[in-house]
Amino acid sequence: MRKQVIAGNWKMNKTHTEAESFIREVRNNVPFKGDVESVVCAPFPFLQKLVEETMDSNVEIGAQNMHFEEKGAFTGEVSPVMLRDLGVTYVVIGHSERRDIFGETDEIVNKKVHAAFDHGLTPIVCVGESLEQREADETMNHIESQITKAVEGLTDEQVTQLIIAYEPIWAIGTGRTASSEQANEVCAHIRKVVEKLSGTEAAEAVRIQYGGSVKPANADELLSQSDIDGALVGGASLEADSFLKLVEAGK
Ligand code: PEP
């Protein structure tokens, strides 16, 4: 039985004060030993405070990106060692905004996934097609290619620990959600690809989230699909009340 994982992706939002009041409300209201994992992926400057505030709670803290090297002359970058040292436990890798705006390639994504595992962080690897690719019937091939490159060189055991977020680019921040059937169809395909690459055990264990305009009103239906094991949520994760409803939907 796979445990659902609800991850909020704040992107470049909130002040320190807002982050603090959000996390206190969430921390105090998320069930301690729930059968759902809740993760808040926040901007770097808030991570230390958020980790401190969520000690002994059922909320984990994630970063939204990192460099793949441990240290060195990479001005402005943050390393996996630094994240782990702070107590961060998850990291989003290859979000479509990073791929599109910051030129992150499949090769870089693969290096980051390896670096995350090397340093005890759980990677949430994002994949997804553009509207043009969907309309040209290229979704499944594109997703297969992204997954294949992302997991290259990982052991089957590492793949078991991976979280994959299926995020159709046309549904991110647009208010346009993939229907639950569309989302589940691609998530089921992702599981088949994982099975082909890493075996049945890994395919059954790997958790596959859906992301793209998830909100409390559509979460129940999406999360009840057979191959959807959680959600990666941008806009609707910014308010504590809404994030808590999403966690509740994941139970
Ligand atoms: C995201 O940031 O990964 C995302 C899915 O955003 P939104 O929920 O706002 O579409």
PDB file of C-alpha atoms and ligand atoms in Angstrom:
ATOM      1  CA  MET A   1       0.000   0.000   0.000  1.00  0.00           C
ATOM      2  CA  ARG A   2       1.602   3.266  -1.099  1.00  0.00           C
ATOM      3  CA  LYS A   3       1.361   6.235   1.258  1.00  0.00           C
ATOM      4  CA  GLN A   4       0.009   9.393  -0.372  1.00  0.00           C
ATOM      5  CA  VAL A   5       2.359  12.366  -0.374  1.00  0.00           C
ATOM      6  CA  ILE A   6       1.017  15.903  -0.572  1.00  0.00           C
ATOM      7  CA  ALA A   7       3.714  18.455  -1.361  1.00  0.00           C
ATOM      8  CA  GLY A   8       3.232  22.196  -1.520  1.00  0.00           C
ATOM      9  CA  ASN A   9       5.485  24.136  -3.867  1.00  0.00           C
ATOM     10  CA  TRP A  10       5.514  27.760  -2.781  1.00  0.00           C
ATOM     11  CA  LYS A  11       7.653  28.823  -5.762  1.00  0.00           C
ATOM     12  CA  MET A  12       8.991  32.389  -5.197  1.00  0.00           C
ATOM     13  CA  ASN A  13       6.305  33.501  -2.751  1.00  0.00           C
ATOM     14  CA  LYS A  14       5.939  34.652   0.880  1.00  0.00           C
ATOM     15  CA  THR A  15       7.888  36.739   3.341  1.00  0.00           C
ATOM     16  CA  HIS A  16       9.587  35.287   6.398  1.00  0.00           C
ATOM     17  CA  THR A  17       6.675  36.341   8.627  1.00  0.00           C
ATOM     18  CA  GLU A  18       4.130  34.787   6.308  1.00  0.00           C
ATOM     19  CA  ALA A  19       6.143  31.566   6.134  1.00  0.00           C
ATOM     20  CA  GLU A  20       6.282  31.414   9.925  1.00  0.00           C
ATOM     21  CA  SER A  21       2.570  31.890  10.486  1.00  0.00           C
ATOM     22  CA  PHE A  22       1.735  29.361   7.743  1.00  0.00           C
ATOM     23  CA  ILE A  23       3.944  26.665   9.202  1.00  0.00           C
ATOM     24  CA  ARG A  24       2.662  27.145  12.753  1.00  0.00           C
ATOM     25  CA  GLU A  25      -0.927  26.721  11.626  1.00  0.00           C
ATOM     26  CA  VAL A  26      -0.131  23.694   9.486  1.00  0.00           C
ATOM     27  CA  ARG A  27       2.131  22.046  12.043  1.00  0.00           C
ATOM     28  CA  ASN A  28      -0.521  22.352  14.749  1.00  0.00           C
ATOM     29  CA  ASN A  29      -3.273  20.894  12.604  1.00  0.00           C
ATOM     30  CA  VAL A  30      -1.698  18.107  10.584  1.00  0.00           C
ATOM     31  CA  PRO A  31      -2.330  14.770  12.307  1.00  0.00           C
ATOM     32  CA  PHE A  32       0.865  13.508  13.979  1.00  0.00           C
ATOM     33  CA  LYS A  33       0.840   9.963  12.710  1.00  0.00           C
ATOM     34  CA  GLY A  34      -1.354  10.357   9.685  1.00  0.00           C
ATOM     35  CA  ASP A  35      -1.291   7.914   6.845  1.00  0.00           C
ATOM     36  CA  VAL A  36      -0.357  10.717   4.508  1.00  0.00           C
ATOM     37  CA  GLU A  37       2.983  12.479   4.128  1.00  0.00           C
ATOM     38  CA  SER A  38       2.890  16.272   4.012  1.00  0.00           C
ATOM     39  CA  VAL A  39       5.778  18.250   2.616  1.00  0.00           C
ATOM     40  CA  VAL A  40       6.282  22.004   2.279  1.00  0.00           C
ATOM     41  CA  CYS A  41       8.789  23.003  -0.422  1.00  0.00           C
ATOM     42  CA  ALA A  42       9.817  26.557   0.318  1.00  0.00           C
ATOM     43  CA  PRO A  43      12.363  29.142  -0.886  1.00  0.00           C
ATOM     44  CA  PHE A  44      15.889  28.692   0.514  1.00  0.00           C
ATOM     45  CA  PRO A  45      15.855  31.628   2.992  1.00  0.00           C
ATOM     46  CA  PHE A  46      12.961  30.089   4.948  1.00  0.00           C
ATOM     47  CA  LEU A  47      14.184  26.503   5.152  1.00  0.00           C
ATOM     48  CA  GLN A  48      16.069  26.676   8.438  1.00  0.00           C
ATOM     49  CA  LYS A  49      13.184  28.324  10.264  1.00  0.00           C
ATOM     50  CA  LEU A  50      10.660  25.895   8.766  1.00  0.00           C
ATOM     51  CA  VAL A  51      12.722  22.868   9.781  1.00  0.00           C
ATOM     52  CA  GLU A  52      13.004  24.221  13.346  1.00  0.00           C
ATOM     53  CA  GLU A  53       9.260  24.857  13.539  1.00  0.00           C
ATOM     54  CA  THR A  54       8.342  21.384  12.314  1.00  0.00           C
ATOM     55  CA  MET A  55      10.555  19.240  14.558  1.00  0.00           C
ATOM     56  CA  ASP A  56       8.405  16.427  16.026  1.00  0.00           C
ATOM     57  CA  SER A  57       5.522  17.154  13.693  1.00  0.00           C
ATOM     58  CA  ASN A  58       4.151  15.313  10.691  1.00  0.00           C
ATOM     59  CA  VAL A  59       5.352  18.005   8.286  1.00  0.00           C
ATOM     60  CA  GLU A  60       8.540  17.586   6.269  1.00  0.00           C
ATOM     61  CA  ILE A  61      10.412  20.394   4.612  1.00  0.00           C
ATOM     62  CA  GLY A  62      11.673  20.357   1.038  1.00  0.00           C
ATOM     63  CA  ALA A  63      13.705  22.619  -1.221  1.00  0.00           C
ATOM     64  CA  GLN A  64      12.570  23.539  -4.723  1.00  0.00           C
ATOM     65  CA  ASN A  65      15.942  23.028  -6.368  1.00  0.00           C
ATOM     66  CA  MET A  66      19.622  22.485  -5.623  1.00  0.00           C
ATOM     67  CA  HIS A  67      22.949  22.116  -7.397  1.00  0.00           C
ATOM     68  CA  PHE A  68      24.328  18.625  -7.970  1.00  0.00           C
ATOM     69  CA  GLU A  69      27.841  19.374  -6.709  1.00  0.00           C
ATOM     70  CA  GLU A  70      28.680  19.196  -3.008  1.00  0.00           C
ATOM     71  CA  LYS A  71      30.576  22.504  -2.910  1.00  0.00           C
ATOM     72  CA  GLY A  72      32.778  24.792  -4.952  1.00  0.00           C
ATOM     73  CA  ALA A  73      32.807  27.799  -7.265  1.00  0.00           C
ATOM     74  CA  PHE A  74      29.118  27.930  -8.186  1.00  0.00           C
ATOM     75  CA  THR A  75      28.098  31.430  -7.178  1.00  0.00           C
ATOM     76  CA  GLY A  76      24.505  31.671  -6.041  1.00  0.00           C
ATOM     77  CA  GLU A  77      23.917  27.934  -5.862  1.00  0.00           C
ATOM     78  CA  VAL A  78      22.910  25.720  -2.926  1.00  0.00           C
ATOM     79  CA  SER A  79      24.307  22.223  -2.473  1.00  0.00           C
ATOM     80  CA  PRO A  80      22.672  18.976  -1.313  1.00  0.00           C
ATOM     81  CA  VAL A  81      25.090  18.894   1.635  1.00  0.00           C
ATOM     82  CA  MET A  82      23.813  22.277   2.826  1.00  0.00           C
ATOM     83  CA  LEU A  83      20.191  21.161   2.546  1.00  0.00           C
ATOM     84  CA  ARG A  84      20.759  17.922   4.389  1.00  0.00           C
ATOM     85  CA  ASP A  85      22.742  19.726   7.079  1.00  0.00           C
ATOM     86  CA  LEU A  86      19.745  21.989   7.695  1.00  0.00           C
ATOM     87  CA  GLY A  87      17.397  19.029   8.153  1.00  0.00           C
ATOM     88  CA  VAL A  88      15.662  19.354   4.789  1.00  0.00           C
ATOM     89  CA  THR A  89      14.416  15.941   3.628  1.00  0.00           C
ATOM     90  CA  TYR A  90      12.894  16.430   0.142  1.00  0.00           C
ATOM     91  CA  VAL A  91      13.919  18.313  -2.965  1.00  0.00           C
ATOM     92  CA  VAL A  92      11.938  19.113  -6.109  1.00  0.00           C
ATOM     93  CA  ILE A  93      14.010  18.391  -9.192  1.00  0.00           C
ATOM     94  CA  GLY A  94      13.336  19.308 -12.806  1.00  0.00           C
ATOM     95  CA  HIS A  95      10.203  21.382 -12.285  1.00  0.00           C
ATOM     96  CA  SER A  96       9.015  22.575 -15.696  1.00  0.00           C
ATOM     97  CA  GLU A  97       9.749  26.170 -14.666  1.00  0.00           C
ATOM     98  CA  ARG A  98      13.357  25.193 -14.043  1.00  0.00           C
ATOM     99  CA  ARG A  99      13.546  23.312 -17.310  1.00  0.00           C
ATOM    100  CA  ASP A 100      11.887  26.098 -19.354  1.00  0.00           C
ATOM    101  CA  ILE A 101      13.171  29.266 -17.676  1.00  0.00           C
ATOM    102  CA  PHE A 102      16.561  28.112 -16.397  1.00  0.00           C
ATOM    103  CA  GLY A 103      17.494  25.646 -19.118  1.00  0.00           C
ATOM    104  CA  GLU A 104      17.670  22.558 -16.926  1.00  0.00           C
ATOM    105  CA  THR A 105      18.282  19.554 -19.174  1.00  0.00           C
ATOM    106  CA  ASP A 106      17.494  15.878 -18.625  1.00  0.00           C
ATOM    107  CA  GLU A 107      21.208  15.337 -17.982  1.00  0.00           C
ATOM    108  CA  ILE A 108      21.253  17.936 -15.207  1.00  0.00           C
ATOM    109  CA  VAL A 109      18.075  16.468 -13.749  1.00  0.00           C
ATOM    110  CA  ASN A 110      19.734  13.035 -13.659  1.00  0.00           C
ATOM    111  CA  LYS A 111      22.816  14.441 -11.884  1.00  0.00           C
ATOM    112  CA  LYS A 112      20.612  16.150  -9.313  1.00  0.00           C
ATOM    113  CA  VAL A 113      18.612  12.970  -8.669  1.00  0.00           C
ATOM    114  CA  HIS A 114      21.878  11.100  -7.993  1.00  0.00           C
ATOM    115  CA  ALA A 115      23.119  13.903  -5.745  1.00  0.00           C
ATOM    116  CA  ALA A 116      19.859  13.867  -3.775  1.00  0.00           C
ATOM    117  CA  PHE A 117      20.155  10.132  -3.082  1.00  0.00           C
ATOM    118  CA  ASP A 118      23.850  10.442  -2.279  1.00  0.00           C
ATOM    119  CA  HIS A 119      22.982  12.910   0.467  1.00  0.00           C
ATOM    120  CA  GLY A 120      19.866  11.338   1.938  1.00  0.00           C
ATOM    121  CA  LEU A 121      17.301  13.626   0.307  1.00  0.00           C
ATOM    122  CA  THR A 122      14.147  12.283  -1.329  1.00  0.00           C
ATOM    123  CA  PRO A 123      13.884  13.652  -4.861  1.00  0.00           C
ATOM    124  CA  ILE A 124      10.506  14.676  -6.276  1.00  0.00           C
ATOM    125  CA  VAL A 125      11.231  14.500  -9.991  1.00  0.00           C
ATOM    126  CA  CYS A 126       8.894  16.450 -12.250  1.00  0.00           C
ATOM    127  CA  VAL A 127       7.955  15.349 -15.757  1.00  0.00           C
ATOM    128  CA  GLY A 128       5.235  16.539 -18.089  1.00  0.00           C
ATOM    129  CA  GLU A 129       4.300  17.443 -21.606  1.00  0.00           C
ATOM    130  CA  SER A 130       3.551  20.794 -23.218  1.00  0.00           C
ATOM    131  CA  LEU A 131       0.218  21.523 -24.869  1.00  0.00           C
ATOM    132  CA  GLU A 132       1.828  21.155 -28.315  1.00  0.00           C
ATOM    133  CA  GLN A 133       3.180  17.727 -27.368  1.00  0.00           C
ATOM    134  CA  ARG A 134      -0.221  16.614 -26.079  1.00  0.00           C
ATOM    135  CA  GLU A 135      -1.950  17.813 -29.225  1.00  0.00           C
ATOM    136  CA  ALA A 136       0.640  16.054 -31.387  1.00  0.00           C
ATOM    137  CA  ASP A 137       0.001  12.821 -29.450  1.00  0.00           C
ATOM    138  CA  GLU A 138       3.558  12.804 -28.122  1.00  0.00           C
ATOM    139  CA  THR A 139       2.722  12.748 -24.398  1.00  0.00           C
ATOM    140  CA  MET A 140       3.562   9.126 -23.636  1.00  0.00           C
ATOM    141  CA  ASN A 141       6.827   9.088 -25.608  1.00  0.00           C
ATOM    142  CA  HIS A 142       7.947  12.356 -24.081  1.00  0.00           C
ATOM    143  CA  ILE A 143       7.198  11.181 -20.536  1.00  0.00           C
ATOM    144  CA  GLU A 144       8.978   7.874 -21.157  1.00  0.00           C
ATOM    145  CA  SER A 145      12.039   9.693 -22.408  1.00  0.00           C
ATOM    146  CA  GLN A 146      12.098  12.100 -19.423  1.00  0.00           C
ATOM    147  CA  ILE A 147      11.740   9.248 -16.897  1.00  0.00           C
ATOM    148  CA  THR A 148      14.327   7.059 -18.610  1.00  0.00           C
ATOM    149  CA  LYS A 149      16.903   9.849 -18.528  1.00  0.00           C
ATOM    150  CA  ALA A 150      16.039  10.953 -14.982  1.00  0.00           C
ATOM    151  CA  VAL A 151      16.592   7.501 -13.452  1.00  0.00           C
ATOM    152  CA  GLU A 152      19.609   6.466 -15.509  1.00  0.00           C
ATOM    153  CA  GLY A 153      22.235   4.821 -13.261  1.00  0.00           C
ATOM    154  CA  LEU A 154      19.965   4.546 -10.199  1.00  0.00           C
ATOM    155  CA  THR A 155      19.661   1.222  -8.420  1.00  0.00           C
ATOM    156  CA  ASP A 156      16.242  -0.435  -8.368  1.00  0.00           C
ATOM    157  CA  GLU A 157      16.177   0.203  -4.611  1.00  0.00           C
ATOM    158  CA  GLN A 158      16.697   3.949  -5.188  1.00  0.00           C
ATOM    159  CA  VAL A 159      13.878   4.015  -7.732  1.00  0.00           C
ATOM    160  CA  THR A 160      11.642   2.486  -5.061  1.00  0.00           C
ATOM    161  CA  GLN A 161      12.288   5.584  -2.902  1.00  0.00           C
ATOM    162  CA  LEU A 162      11.689   8.071  -5.702  1.00  0.00           C
ATOM    163  CA  ILE A 163       8.712  10.362  -6.004  1.00  0.00           C
ATOM    164  CA  ILE A 164       7.708  11.259  -9.555  1.00  0.00           C
ATOM    165  CA  ALA A 165       5.415  14.221 -10.136  1.00  0.00           C
ATOM    166  CA  TYR A 166       3.453  14.121 -13.373  1.00  0.00           C
ATOM    167  CA  GLU A 167       2.780  17.762 -14.176  1.00  0.00           C
ATOM    168  CA  PRO A 168       1.349  18.544 -17.609  1.00  0.00           C
ATOM    169  CA  ILE A 169       2.803  21.979 -18.360  1.00  0.00           C
ATOM    170  CA  TRP A 170      -0.506  23.214 -19.756  1.00  0.00           C
ATOM    171  CA  ALA A 171      -2.138  22.599 -16.365  1.00  0.00           C
ATOM    172  CA  ILE A 172       0.408  24.373 -14.141  1.00  0.00           C
ATOM    173  CA  GLY A 173      -0.862  27.651 -12.732  1.00  0.00           C
ATOM    174  CA  THR A 174      -3.462  27.902 -15.489  1.00  0.00           C
ATOM    175  CA  GLY A 175      -6.547  26.740 -13.611  1.00  0.00           C
ATOM    176  CA  ARG A 176      -6.831  24.008 -16.273  1.00  0.00           C
ATOM    177  CA  THR A 177      -6.625  20.642 -14.553  1.00  0.00           C
ATOM    178  CA  ALA A 178      -6.114  17.384 -16.412  1.00  0.00           C
ATOM    179  CA  SER A 179      -9.245  15.267 -15.969  1.00  0.00           C
ATOM    180  CA  SER A 180      -8.763  12.513 -13.405  1.00  0.00           C
ATOM    181  CA  GLU A 181      -8.825   9.959 -16.251  1.00  0.00           C
ATOM    182  CA  GLN A 182      -6.182  11.855 -18.249  1.00  0.00           C
ATOM    183  CA  ALA A 183      -3.972  12.203 -15.169  1.00  0.00           C
ATOM    184  CA  ASN A 184      -4.373   8.568 -14.148  1.00  0.00           C
ATOM    185  CA  GLU A 185      -3.680   7.326 -17.673  1.00  0.00           C
ATOM    186  CA  VAL A 186      -0.290   9.057 -17.731  1.00  0.00           C
ATOM    187  CA  CYS A 187       0.540   8.038 -14.145  1.00  0.00           C
ATOM    188  CA  ALA A 188      -0.234   4.406 -15.049  1.00  0.00           C
ATOM    189  CA  HIS A 189       2.046   4.767 -18.069  1.00  0.00           C
ATOM    190  CA  ILE A 190       4.807   6.131 -15.815  1.00  0.00           C
ATOM    191  CA  ARG A 191       4.440   3.048 -13.607  1.00  0.00           C
ATOM    192  CA  LYS A 192       4.806   0.810 -16.671  1.00  0.00           C
ATOM    193  CA  VAL A 193       7.936   2.683 -17.724  1.00  0.00           C
ATOM    194  CA  VAL A 194       9.379   2.248 -14.219  1.00  0.00           C
ATOM    195  CA  GLU A 195       8.541  -1.456 -14.374  1.00  0.00           C
ATOM    196  CA  LYS A 196      10.365  -1.797 -17.679  1.00  0.00           C
ATOM    197  CA  LEU A 197      13.423   0.024 -16.321  1.00  0.00           C
ATOM    198  CA  SER A 198      13.608  -1.115 -12.704  1.00  0.00           C
ATOM    199  CA  GLY A 199      11.302  -4.096 -12.226  1.00  0.00           C
ATOM    200  CA  THR A 200       7.902  -4.840 -10.729  1.00  0.00           C
ATOM    201  CA  GLU A 201       8.833  -4.164  -7.114  1.00  0.00           C
ATOM    202  CA  ALA A 202      10.070  -0.661  -7.888  1.00  0.00           C
ATOM    203  CA  ALA A 203       7.007   0.039 -10.056  1.00  0.00           C
ATOM    204  CA  GLU A 204       4.662  -0.989  -7.264  1.00  0.00           C
ATOM    205  CA  ALA A 205       6.503   1.079  -4.667  1.00  0.00           C
ATOM    206  CA  VAL A 206       7.321   4.265  -6.559  1.00  0.00           C
ATOM    207  CA  ARG A 207       4.981   7.106  -5.702  1.00  0.00           C
ATOM    208  CA  ILE A 208       3.557   9.139  -8.533  1.00  0.00           C
ATOM    209  CA  GLN A 209       1.993  12.495  -7.813  1.00  0.00           C
ATOM    210  CA  TYR A 210      -0.199  14.555 -10.087  1.00  0.00           C
ATOM    211  CA  GLY A 211       0.384  18.297 -10.272  1.00  0.00           C
ATOM    212  CA  GLY A 212      -1.392  21.034 -12.195  1.00  0.00           C
ATOM    213  CA  SER A 213      -4.048  23.297 -10.664  1.00  0.00           C
ATOM    214  CA  VAL A 214      -4.871  20.840  -7.866  1.00  0.00           C
ATOM    215  CA  LYS A 215      -7.122  22.459  -5.270  1.00  0.00           C
ATOM    216  CA  PRO A 216      -9.368  21.250  -2.432  1.00  0.00           C
ATOM    217  CA  ALA A 217     -12.338  21.086  -4.824  1.00  0.00           C
ATOM    218  CA  ASN A 218     -10.732  18.577  -7.213  1.00  0.00           C
ATOM    219  CA  ALA A 219      -8.278  16.796  -4.896  1.00  0.00           C
ATOM    220  CA  ASP A 220     -10.572  13.983  -3.745  1.00  0.00           C
ATOM    221  CA  GLU A 221     -11.280  12.831  -7.255  1.00  0.00           C
ATOM    222  CA  LEU A 222      -7.679  13.033  -8.440  1.00  0.00           C
ATOM    223  CA  LEU A 223      -6.294  11.337  -5.351  1.00  0.00           C
ATOM    224  CA  SER A 224      -8.757   8.464  -5.541  1.00  0.00           C
ATOM    225  CA  GLN A 225      -7.329   7.309  -8.890  1.00  0.00           C
ATOM    226  CA  SER A 226      -5.516   3.974  -8.877  1.00  0.00           C
ATOM    227  CA  ASP A 227      -2.100   5.243  -9.988  1.00  0.00           C
ATOM    228  CA  ILE A 228      -2.069   8.677  -8.345  1.00  0.00           C
ATOM    229  CA  ASP A 229      -0.296   8.643  -4.984  1.00  0.00           C
ATOM    230  CA  GLY A 230      -0.407  12.281  -4.047  1.00  0.00           C
ATOM    231  CA  ALA A 231      -0.159  15.787  -5.415  1.00  0.00           C
ATOM    232  CA  LEU A 232       2.415  18.488  -6.038  1.00  0.00           C
ATOM    233  CA  VAL A 233       0.578  21.749  -5.554  1.00  0.00           C
ATOM    234  CA  GLY A 234       1.549  25.334  -6.308  1.00  0.00           C
ATOM    235  CA  GLY A 235      -1.138  28.017  -5.932  1.00  0.00           C
ATOM    236  CA  ALA A 236      -3.449  26.096  -3.604  1.00  0.00           C
ATOM    237  CA  SER A 237      -0.614  25.286  -1.195  1.00  0.00           C
ATOM    238  CA  LEU A 238       0.019  28.906  -0.275  1.00  0.00           C
ATOM    239  CA  GLU A 239      -2.771  29.250   2.288  1.00  0.00           C
ATOM    240  CA  ALA A 240      -2.551  27.033   5.364  1.00  0.00           C
ATOM    241  CA  ASP A 241      -6.263  26.313   5.329  1.00  0.00           C
ATOM    242  CA  SER A 242      -6.213  25.123   1.737  1.00  0.00           C
ATOM    243  CA  PHE A 243      -3.010  23.086   2.223  1.00  0.00           C
ATOM    244  CA  LEU A 244      -4.562  21.350   5.248  1.00  0.00           C
ATOM    245  CA  LYS A 245      -7.619  20.433   3.172  1.00  0.00           C
ATOM    246  CA  LEU A 246      -5.344  18.885   0.554  1.00  0.00           C
ATOM    247  CA  VAL A 247      -3.560  16.838   3.215  1.00  0.00           C
ATOM    248  CA  GLU A 248      -6.951  15.722   4.517  1.00  0.00           C
ATOM    249  CA  ALA A 249      -7.925  14.646   0.979  1.00  0.00           C
ATOM    250  CA  GLY A 250      -4.789  12.519   0.826  1.00  0.00           C
ATOM    251  CA  LYS A 251      -5.736  10.441   3.870  1.00  0.00           C
TER     252      LYS A 251
HETATM  253  C1  PEP B   1       3.466  23.440  -9.377  1.00  0.00           C
HETATM  254  O1  PEP B   1       3.974  24.483  -8.983  1.00  0.00           O
HETATM  255  O2  PEP B   1       4.144  22.429  -9.459  1.00  0.00           O
HETATM  256  C2  PEP B   1       2.041  23.452  -9.710  1.00  0.00           C
HETATM  257  C3  PEP B   1       1.472  22.323 -10.057  1.00  0.00           C
HETATM  258  O3  PEP B   1       1.388  24.649  -9.635  1.00  0.00           O
HETATM  259  P1  PEP B   1      -0.213  24.863  -9.587  1.00  0.00           P
HETATM  260  O4  PEP B   1      -0.759  23.927  -8.556  1.00  0.00           O
HETATM  261  O5  PEP B   1      -0.393  26.302  -9.217  1.00  0.00           O
HETATM  262  O6  PEP B   1      -0.751  24.543 -10.954  1.00  0.00           O
END
